Tab-separated table of C-alpha atoms in Angstrom:
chain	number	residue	atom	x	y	z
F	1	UNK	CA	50.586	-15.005	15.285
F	2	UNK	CA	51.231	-11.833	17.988
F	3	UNK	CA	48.701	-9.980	19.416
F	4	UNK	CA	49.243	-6.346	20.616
F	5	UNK	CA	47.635	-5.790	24.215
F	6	UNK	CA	47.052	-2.567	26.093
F	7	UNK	CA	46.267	-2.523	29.790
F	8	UNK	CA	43.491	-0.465	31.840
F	9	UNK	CA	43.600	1.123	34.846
F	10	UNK	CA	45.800	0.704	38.018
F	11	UNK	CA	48.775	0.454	35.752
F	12	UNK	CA	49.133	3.852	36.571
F	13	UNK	CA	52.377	5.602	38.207
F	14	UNK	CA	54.083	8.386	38.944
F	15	UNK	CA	56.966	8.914	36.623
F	16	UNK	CA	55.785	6.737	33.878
F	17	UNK	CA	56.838	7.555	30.658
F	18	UNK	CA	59.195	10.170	32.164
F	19	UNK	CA	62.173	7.720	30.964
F	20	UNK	CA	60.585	7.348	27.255
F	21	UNK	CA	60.364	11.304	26.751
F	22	UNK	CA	63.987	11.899	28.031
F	23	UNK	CA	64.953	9.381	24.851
F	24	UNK	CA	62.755	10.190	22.485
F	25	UNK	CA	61.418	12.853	20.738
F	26	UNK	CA	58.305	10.563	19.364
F	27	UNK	CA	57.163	10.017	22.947
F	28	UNK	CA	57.508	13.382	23.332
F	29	UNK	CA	55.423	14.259	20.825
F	30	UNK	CA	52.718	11.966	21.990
F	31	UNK	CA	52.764	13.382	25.434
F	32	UNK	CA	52.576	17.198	24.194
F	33	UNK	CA	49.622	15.979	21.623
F	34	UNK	CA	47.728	14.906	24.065
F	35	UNK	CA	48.415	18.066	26.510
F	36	UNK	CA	47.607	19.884	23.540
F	37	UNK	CA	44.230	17.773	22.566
F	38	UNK	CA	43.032	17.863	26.860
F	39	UNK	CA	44.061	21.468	27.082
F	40	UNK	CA	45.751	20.220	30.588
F	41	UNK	CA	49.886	19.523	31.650
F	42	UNK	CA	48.464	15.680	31.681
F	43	UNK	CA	52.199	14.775	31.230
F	44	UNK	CA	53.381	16.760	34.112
F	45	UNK	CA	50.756	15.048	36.690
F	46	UNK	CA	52.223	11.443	34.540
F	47	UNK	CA	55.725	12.820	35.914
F	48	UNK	CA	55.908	14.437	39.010
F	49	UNK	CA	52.271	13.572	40.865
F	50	UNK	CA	50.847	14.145	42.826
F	51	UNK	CA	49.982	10.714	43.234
F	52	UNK	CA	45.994	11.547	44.132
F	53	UNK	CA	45.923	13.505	40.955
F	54	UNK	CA	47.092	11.294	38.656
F	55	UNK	CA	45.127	8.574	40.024
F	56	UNK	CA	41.761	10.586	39.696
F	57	UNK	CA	39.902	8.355	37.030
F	58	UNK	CA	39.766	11.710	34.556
F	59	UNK	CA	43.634	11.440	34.231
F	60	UNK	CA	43.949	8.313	34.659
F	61	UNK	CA	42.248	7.145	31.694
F	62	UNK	CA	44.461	9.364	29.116
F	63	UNK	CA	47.492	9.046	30.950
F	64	UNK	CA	47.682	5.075	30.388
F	65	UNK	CA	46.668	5.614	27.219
F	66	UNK	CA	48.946	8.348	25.927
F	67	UNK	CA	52.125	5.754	27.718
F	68	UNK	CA	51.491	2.968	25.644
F	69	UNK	CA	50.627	4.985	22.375
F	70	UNK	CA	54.118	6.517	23.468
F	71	UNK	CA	55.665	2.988	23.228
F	72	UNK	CA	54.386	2.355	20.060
F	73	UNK	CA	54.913	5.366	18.075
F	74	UNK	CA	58.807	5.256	19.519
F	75	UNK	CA	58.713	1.210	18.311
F	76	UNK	CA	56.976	2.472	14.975
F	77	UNK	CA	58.590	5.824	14.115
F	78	UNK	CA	62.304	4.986	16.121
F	79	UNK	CA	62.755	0.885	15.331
F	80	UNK	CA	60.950	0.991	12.288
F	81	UNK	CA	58.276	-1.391	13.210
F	82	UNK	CA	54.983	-1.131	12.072
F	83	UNK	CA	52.170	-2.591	14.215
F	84	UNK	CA	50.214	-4.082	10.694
F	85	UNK	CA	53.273	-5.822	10.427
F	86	UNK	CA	54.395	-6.906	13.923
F	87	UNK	CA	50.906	-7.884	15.352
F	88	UNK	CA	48.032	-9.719	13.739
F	89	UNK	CA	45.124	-8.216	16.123
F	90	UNK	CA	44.651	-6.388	19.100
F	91	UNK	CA	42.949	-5.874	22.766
F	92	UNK	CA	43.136	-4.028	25.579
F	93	UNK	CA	41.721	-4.460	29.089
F	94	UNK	CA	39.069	-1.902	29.619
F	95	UNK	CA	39.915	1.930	28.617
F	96	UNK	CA	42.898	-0.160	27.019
F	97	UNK	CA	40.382	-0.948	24.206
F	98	UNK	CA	40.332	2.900	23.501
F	99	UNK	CA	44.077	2.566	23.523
F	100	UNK	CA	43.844	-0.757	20.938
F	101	UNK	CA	41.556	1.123	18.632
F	102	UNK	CA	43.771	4.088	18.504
F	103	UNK	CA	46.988	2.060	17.815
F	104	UNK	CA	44.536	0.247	15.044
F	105	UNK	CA	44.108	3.810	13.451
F	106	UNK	CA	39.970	3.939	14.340
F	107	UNK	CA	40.715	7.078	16.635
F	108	UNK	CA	43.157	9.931	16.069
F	109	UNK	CA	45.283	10.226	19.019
F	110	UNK	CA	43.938	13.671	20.315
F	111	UNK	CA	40.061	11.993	19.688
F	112	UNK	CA	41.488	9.267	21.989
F	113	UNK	CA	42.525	11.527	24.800
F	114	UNK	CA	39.547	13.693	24.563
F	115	UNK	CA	36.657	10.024	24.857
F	116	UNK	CA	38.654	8.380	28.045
F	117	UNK	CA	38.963	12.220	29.454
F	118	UNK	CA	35.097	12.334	29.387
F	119	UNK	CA	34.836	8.721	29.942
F	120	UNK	CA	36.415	9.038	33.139
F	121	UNK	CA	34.423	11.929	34.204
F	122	UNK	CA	31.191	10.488	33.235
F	123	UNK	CA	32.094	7.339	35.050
F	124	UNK	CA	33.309	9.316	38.472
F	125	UNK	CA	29.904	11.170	37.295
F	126	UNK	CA	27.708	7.952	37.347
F	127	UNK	CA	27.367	7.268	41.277
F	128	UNK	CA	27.941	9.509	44.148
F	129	UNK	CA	31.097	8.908	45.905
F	130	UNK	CA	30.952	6.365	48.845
F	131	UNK	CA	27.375	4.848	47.062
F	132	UNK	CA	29.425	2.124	45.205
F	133	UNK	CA	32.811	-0.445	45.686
F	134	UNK	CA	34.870	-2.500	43.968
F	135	UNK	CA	36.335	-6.020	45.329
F	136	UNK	CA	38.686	-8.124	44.167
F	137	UNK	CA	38.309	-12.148	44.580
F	138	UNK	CA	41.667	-13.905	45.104
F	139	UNK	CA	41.696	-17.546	44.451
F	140	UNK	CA	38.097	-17.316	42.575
F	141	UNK	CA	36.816	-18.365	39.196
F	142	UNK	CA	33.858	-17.331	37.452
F	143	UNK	CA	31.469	-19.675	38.369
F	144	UNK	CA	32.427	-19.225	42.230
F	145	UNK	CA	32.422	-15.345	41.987
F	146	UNK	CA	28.700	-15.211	40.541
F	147	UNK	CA	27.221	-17.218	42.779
F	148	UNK	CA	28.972	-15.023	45.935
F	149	UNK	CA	27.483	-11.996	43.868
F	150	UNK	CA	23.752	-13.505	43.729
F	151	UNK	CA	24.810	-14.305	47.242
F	152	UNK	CA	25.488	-10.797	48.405
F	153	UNK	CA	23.343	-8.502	46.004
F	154	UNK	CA	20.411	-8.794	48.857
F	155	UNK	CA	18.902	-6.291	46.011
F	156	UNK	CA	21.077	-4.105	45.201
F	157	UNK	CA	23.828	-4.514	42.512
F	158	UNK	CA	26.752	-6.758	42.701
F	159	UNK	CA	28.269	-8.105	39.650
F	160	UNK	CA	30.974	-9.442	38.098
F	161	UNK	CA	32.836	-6.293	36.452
F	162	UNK	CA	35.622	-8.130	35.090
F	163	UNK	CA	36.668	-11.974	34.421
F	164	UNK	CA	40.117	-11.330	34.613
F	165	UNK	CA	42.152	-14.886	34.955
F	166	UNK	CA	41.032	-18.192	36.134
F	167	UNK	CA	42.674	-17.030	39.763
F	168	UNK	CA	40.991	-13.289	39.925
F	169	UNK	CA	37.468	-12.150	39.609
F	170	UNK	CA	36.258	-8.904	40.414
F	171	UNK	CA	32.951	-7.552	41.456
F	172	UNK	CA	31.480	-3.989	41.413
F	173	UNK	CA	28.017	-2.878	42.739
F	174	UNK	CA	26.530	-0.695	45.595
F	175	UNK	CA	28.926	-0.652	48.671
F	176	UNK	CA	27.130	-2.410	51.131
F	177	UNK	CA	26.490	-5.823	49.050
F	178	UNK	CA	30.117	-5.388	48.023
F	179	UNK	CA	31.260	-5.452	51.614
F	180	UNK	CA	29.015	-8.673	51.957
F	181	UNK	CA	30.990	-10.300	49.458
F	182	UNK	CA	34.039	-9.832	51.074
F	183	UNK	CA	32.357	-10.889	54.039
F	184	UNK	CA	31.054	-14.149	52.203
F	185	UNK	CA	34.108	-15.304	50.576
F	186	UNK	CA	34.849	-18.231	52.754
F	187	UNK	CA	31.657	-19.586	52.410
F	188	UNK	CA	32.054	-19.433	49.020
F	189	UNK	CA	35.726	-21.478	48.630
F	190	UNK	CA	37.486	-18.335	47.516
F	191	UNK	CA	40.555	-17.567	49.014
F	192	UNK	CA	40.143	-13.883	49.592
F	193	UNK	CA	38.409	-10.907	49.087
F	194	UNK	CA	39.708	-7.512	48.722
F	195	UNK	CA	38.245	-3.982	48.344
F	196	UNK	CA	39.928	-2.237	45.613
F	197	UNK	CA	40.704	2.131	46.506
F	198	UNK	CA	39.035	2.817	43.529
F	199	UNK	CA	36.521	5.726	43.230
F	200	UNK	CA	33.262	4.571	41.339
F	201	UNK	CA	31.606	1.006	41.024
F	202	UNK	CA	32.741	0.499	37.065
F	203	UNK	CA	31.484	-1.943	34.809
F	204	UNK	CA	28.228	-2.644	36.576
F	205	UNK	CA	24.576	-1.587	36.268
F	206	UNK	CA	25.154	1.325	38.306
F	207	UNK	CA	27.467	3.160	35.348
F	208	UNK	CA	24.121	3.428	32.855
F	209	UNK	CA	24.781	7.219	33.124
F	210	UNK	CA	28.108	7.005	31.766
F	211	UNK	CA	27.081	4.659	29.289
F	212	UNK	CA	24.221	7.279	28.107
F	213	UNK	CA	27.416	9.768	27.930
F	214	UNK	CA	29.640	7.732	25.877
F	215	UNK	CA	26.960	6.881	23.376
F	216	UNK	CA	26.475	10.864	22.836
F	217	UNK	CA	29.864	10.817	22.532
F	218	UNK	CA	30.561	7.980	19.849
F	219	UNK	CA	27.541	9.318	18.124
F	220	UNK	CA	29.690	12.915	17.558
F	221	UNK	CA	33.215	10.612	17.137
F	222	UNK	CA	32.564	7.377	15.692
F	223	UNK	CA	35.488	4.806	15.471
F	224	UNK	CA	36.834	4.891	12.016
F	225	UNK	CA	37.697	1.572	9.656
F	226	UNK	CA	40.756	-0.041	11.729
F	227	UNK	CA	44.152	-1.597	10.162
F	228	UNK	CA	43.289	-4.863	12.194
F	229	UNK	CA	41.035	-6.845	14.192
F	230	UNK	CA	39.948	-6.247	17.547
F	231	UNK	CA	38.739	-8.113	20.329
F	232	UNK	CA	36.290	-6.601	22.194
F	233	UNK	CA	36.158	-6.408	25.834
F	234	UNK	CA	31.962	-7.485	26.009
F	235	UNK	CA	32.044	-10.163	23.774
F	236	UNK	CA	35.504	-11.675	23.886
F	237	UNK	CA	35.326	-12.221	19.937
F	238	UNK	CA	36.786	-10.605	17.431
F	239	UNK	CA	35.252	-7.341	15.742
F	240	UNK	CA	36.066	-6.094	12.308
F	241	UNK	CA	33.247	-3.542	11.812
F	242	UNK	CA	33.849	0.509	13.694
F	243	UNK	CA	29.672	0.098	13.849
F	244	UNK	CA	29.744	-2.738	15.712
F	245	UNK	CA	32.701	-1.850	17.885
F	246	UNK	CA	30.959	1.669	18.196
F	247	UNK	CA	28.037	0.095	19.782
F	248	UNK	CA	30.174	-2.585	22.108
F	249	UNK	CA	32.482	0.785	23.492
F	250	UNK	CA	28.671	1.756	25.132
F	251	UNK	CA	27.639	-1.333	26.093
F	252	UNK	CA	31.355	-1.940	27.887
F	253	UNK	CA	31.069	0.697	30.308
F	254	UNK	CA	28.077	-1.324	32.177
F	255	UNK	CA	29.319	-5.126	31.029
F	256	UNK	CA	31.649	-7.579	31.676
F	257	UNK	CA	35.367	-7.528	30.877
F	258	UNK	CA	35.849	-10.810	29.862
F	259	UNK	CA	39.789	-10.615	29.591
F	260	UNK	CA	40.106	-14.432	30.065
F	261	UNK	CA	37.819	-15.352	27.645
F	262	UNK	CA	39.246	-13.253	25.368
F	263	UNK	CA	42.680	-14.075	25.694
F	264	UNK	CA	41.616	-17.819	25.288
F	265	UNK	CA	39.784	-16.967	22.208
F	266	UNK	CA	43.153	-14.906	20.952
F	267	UNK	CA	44.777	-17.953	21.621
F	268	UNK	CA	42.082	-20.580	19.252
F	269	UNK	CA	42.387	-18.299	16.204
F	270	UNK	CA	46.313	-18.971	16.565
F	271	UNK	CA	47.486	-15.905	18.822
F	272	UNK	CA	50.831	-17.505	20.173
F	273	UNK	CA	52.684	-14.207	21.907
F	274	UNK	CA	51.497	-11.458	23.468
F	275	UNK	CA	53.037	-7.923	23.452
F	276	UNK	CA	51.744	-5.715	26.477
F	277	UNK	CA	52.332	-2.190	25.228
F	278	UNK	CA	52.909	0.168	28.654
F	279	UNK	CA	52.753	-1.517	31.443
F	280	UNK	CA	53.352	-5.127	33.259
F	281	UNK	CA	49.858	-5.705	34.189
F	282	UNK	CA	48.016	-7.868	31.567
F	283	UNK	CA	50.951	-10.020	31.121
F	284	UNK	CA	50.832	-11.969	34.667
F	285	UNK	CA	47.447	-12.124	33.663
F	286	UNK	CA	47.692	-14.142	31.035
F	287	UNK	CA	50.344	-16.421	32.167
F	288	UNK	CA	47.615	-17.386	34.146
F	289	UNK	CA	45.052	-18.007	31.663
F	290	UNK	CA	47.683	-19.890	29.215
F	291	UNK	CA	51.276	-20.746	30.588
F	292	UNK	CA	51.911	-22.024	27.061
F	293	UNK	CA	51.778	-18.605	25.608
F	294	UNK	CA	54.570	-16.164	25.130
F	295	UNK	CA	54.611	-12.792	26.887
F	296	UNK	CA	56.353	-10.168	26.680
F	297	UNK	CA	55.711	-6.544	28.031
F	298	UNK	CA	57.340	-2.873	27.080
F	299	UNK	CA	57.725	-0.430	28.966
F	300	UNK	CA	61.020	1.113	28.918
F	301	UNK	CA	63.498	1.946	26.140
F	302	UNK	CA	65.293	-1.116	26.387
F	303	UNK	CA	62.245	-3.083	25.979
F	304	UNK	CA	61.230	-1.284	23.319
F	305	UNK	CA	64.976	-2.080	21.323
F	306	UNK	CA	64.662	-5.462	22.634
F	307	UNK	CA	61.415	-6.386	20.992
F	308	UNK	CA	62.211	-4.647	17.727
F	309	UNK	CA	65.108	-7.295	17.434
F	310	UNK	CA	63.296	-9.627	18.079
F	311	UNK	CA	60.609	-8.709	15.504
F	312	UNK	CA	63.225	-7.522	13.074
């Protein structure tokens, strides 16, 4: 069994997808849909920067997701391979379960854009700037990274925002408790503790406004009947049913992404390789997690002509 993945953000770069337009006319197509769909030269910022603009968590959102729908419209429409028939389920790491969903057919790609455009914003939205952090724990499992967040909180938030390998743990929550943390790791027999330059505190307590925005949202665009199963980021299990998923996509923006668990659960219903669609983030990742599964990630043109051999 293969499972389609799509990764979240911080796989974001200048000049990505630049390569894929330049060969193919279905990338381009994506791209200028999108444009189109956002009203905004999204694919320009992708290409030429500036860097601070693309990483802005507005853009970034859309722009990750328009590069690997990109990848897999040029693997569809150019190699001929359909993703019902190449993958048995997907995921995706945070707004890369926007990016899952749209591959799965639940969102049209221009509804896609539009949600993780406003997503973004609401999230920015949710905290003032400077109010909230991010950290990343180095050498920390789950167990070890809540108690360092019960540790540090001191009442205010700090929790784990995502579970992403057994090796890297990351918290979100109000600055200052954050700043303990990383203060704390030692004490806590974890290796290291990093603040992330990210610009709002996501997937914690603190993002209930964006939450309250995205469930307006869904309400007015609700996820349509998808081609195949999805895991979902809050659960970890797999979800068959646009209501439920409709309801997890609001409930994500505060909760957990429980990548590891999810990839292990991938793995128990039979998953054995793992396609990262545009970008080489998730797959480290979960060599991590599982060094018995295959991984392979596609980015370029000649990943993309690779794979569809492979699949062929």
């Amino acid at each position: 069994m293969r499972a389609f993945v799509f990764p979240g953000q911080g796989s974001q770069k200048v000049g990505m997808g630049v390569e894929l337009a330049g060969a193919s006319t279905a990338a381009r197509e994506v791209f200028q849909e999108v444009d189109d769909a956002l009203d905004q030269k999204l694919f320009s910022i992708m290409s030429e920067g500036p860097e601070d603009q693309l990483t802005l968590t507005e853009n970034a959102q859309p722009a990750i997701m328009a590069h690997a729908i990109a990848v897999l419209r040029v693997l569809e429409k150019e190699a001929g391979i359909a993703l019902t028939e190449a993958a048995d389920c997907v995921a995706g790491h945070s707004l890369g379960e926007y990016t899952a969903l749209c591959a799965a057919g639940a969102f049209s790609l221009a509804d896609t854009a539009r949600l993780l455009k406003l997503r973004g914003q609401a999230m920015q939205a949710a905290v003032p700037v400077g109010v909230g952090a991010m950290c990343a724990l180095l050498g920390a499992d789950l167990e070890k990274a809540q108690a360092l967040a019960e540790a540090s909180s001191e009442g205010q938030v700090c929790q784990v925002a995502n579970d992403n390998d057994p090796t890297q743990v990351v918290l979100s929550g109000h600055r200052e408790a954050i700043e303990r943390a990383v203060a704390l790791v030692k004490e806590h027999g974890i290796k290291r503790g990093v603040l992330l330059p990210v610009s709002a505190p996501f997937h914690c307590d603190l993002m209930q406004p964006a939450a309250d925005a995205m469930a307006e949202a869904l309400q007015k665009v609700p996820p349509k009947a998808f081609r195949l199963p999805i895991y979902a980021n809050v659960t970890a299990a797999q979800v068959v049913q646009p209501e439920e998923e409709q309801r997890l996509l609001v409930e994500q923006v505060c909760g957990r992404v429980r990548w590891r668990e999810s990839v292990l659960a991938m793995r128990a219903a039979g998953v054995e390789e793992f396609v990262e669609l545009g970008g080489k983030v998730l797959g480290p990742m979960i060599g991590r997690i599982d060094s018995d599964a295959k991984v392979t990630s596609v980015v370029t043109m000649a990943d993309i002509e690779a794979l569809a051999k492979e699949i062929a």
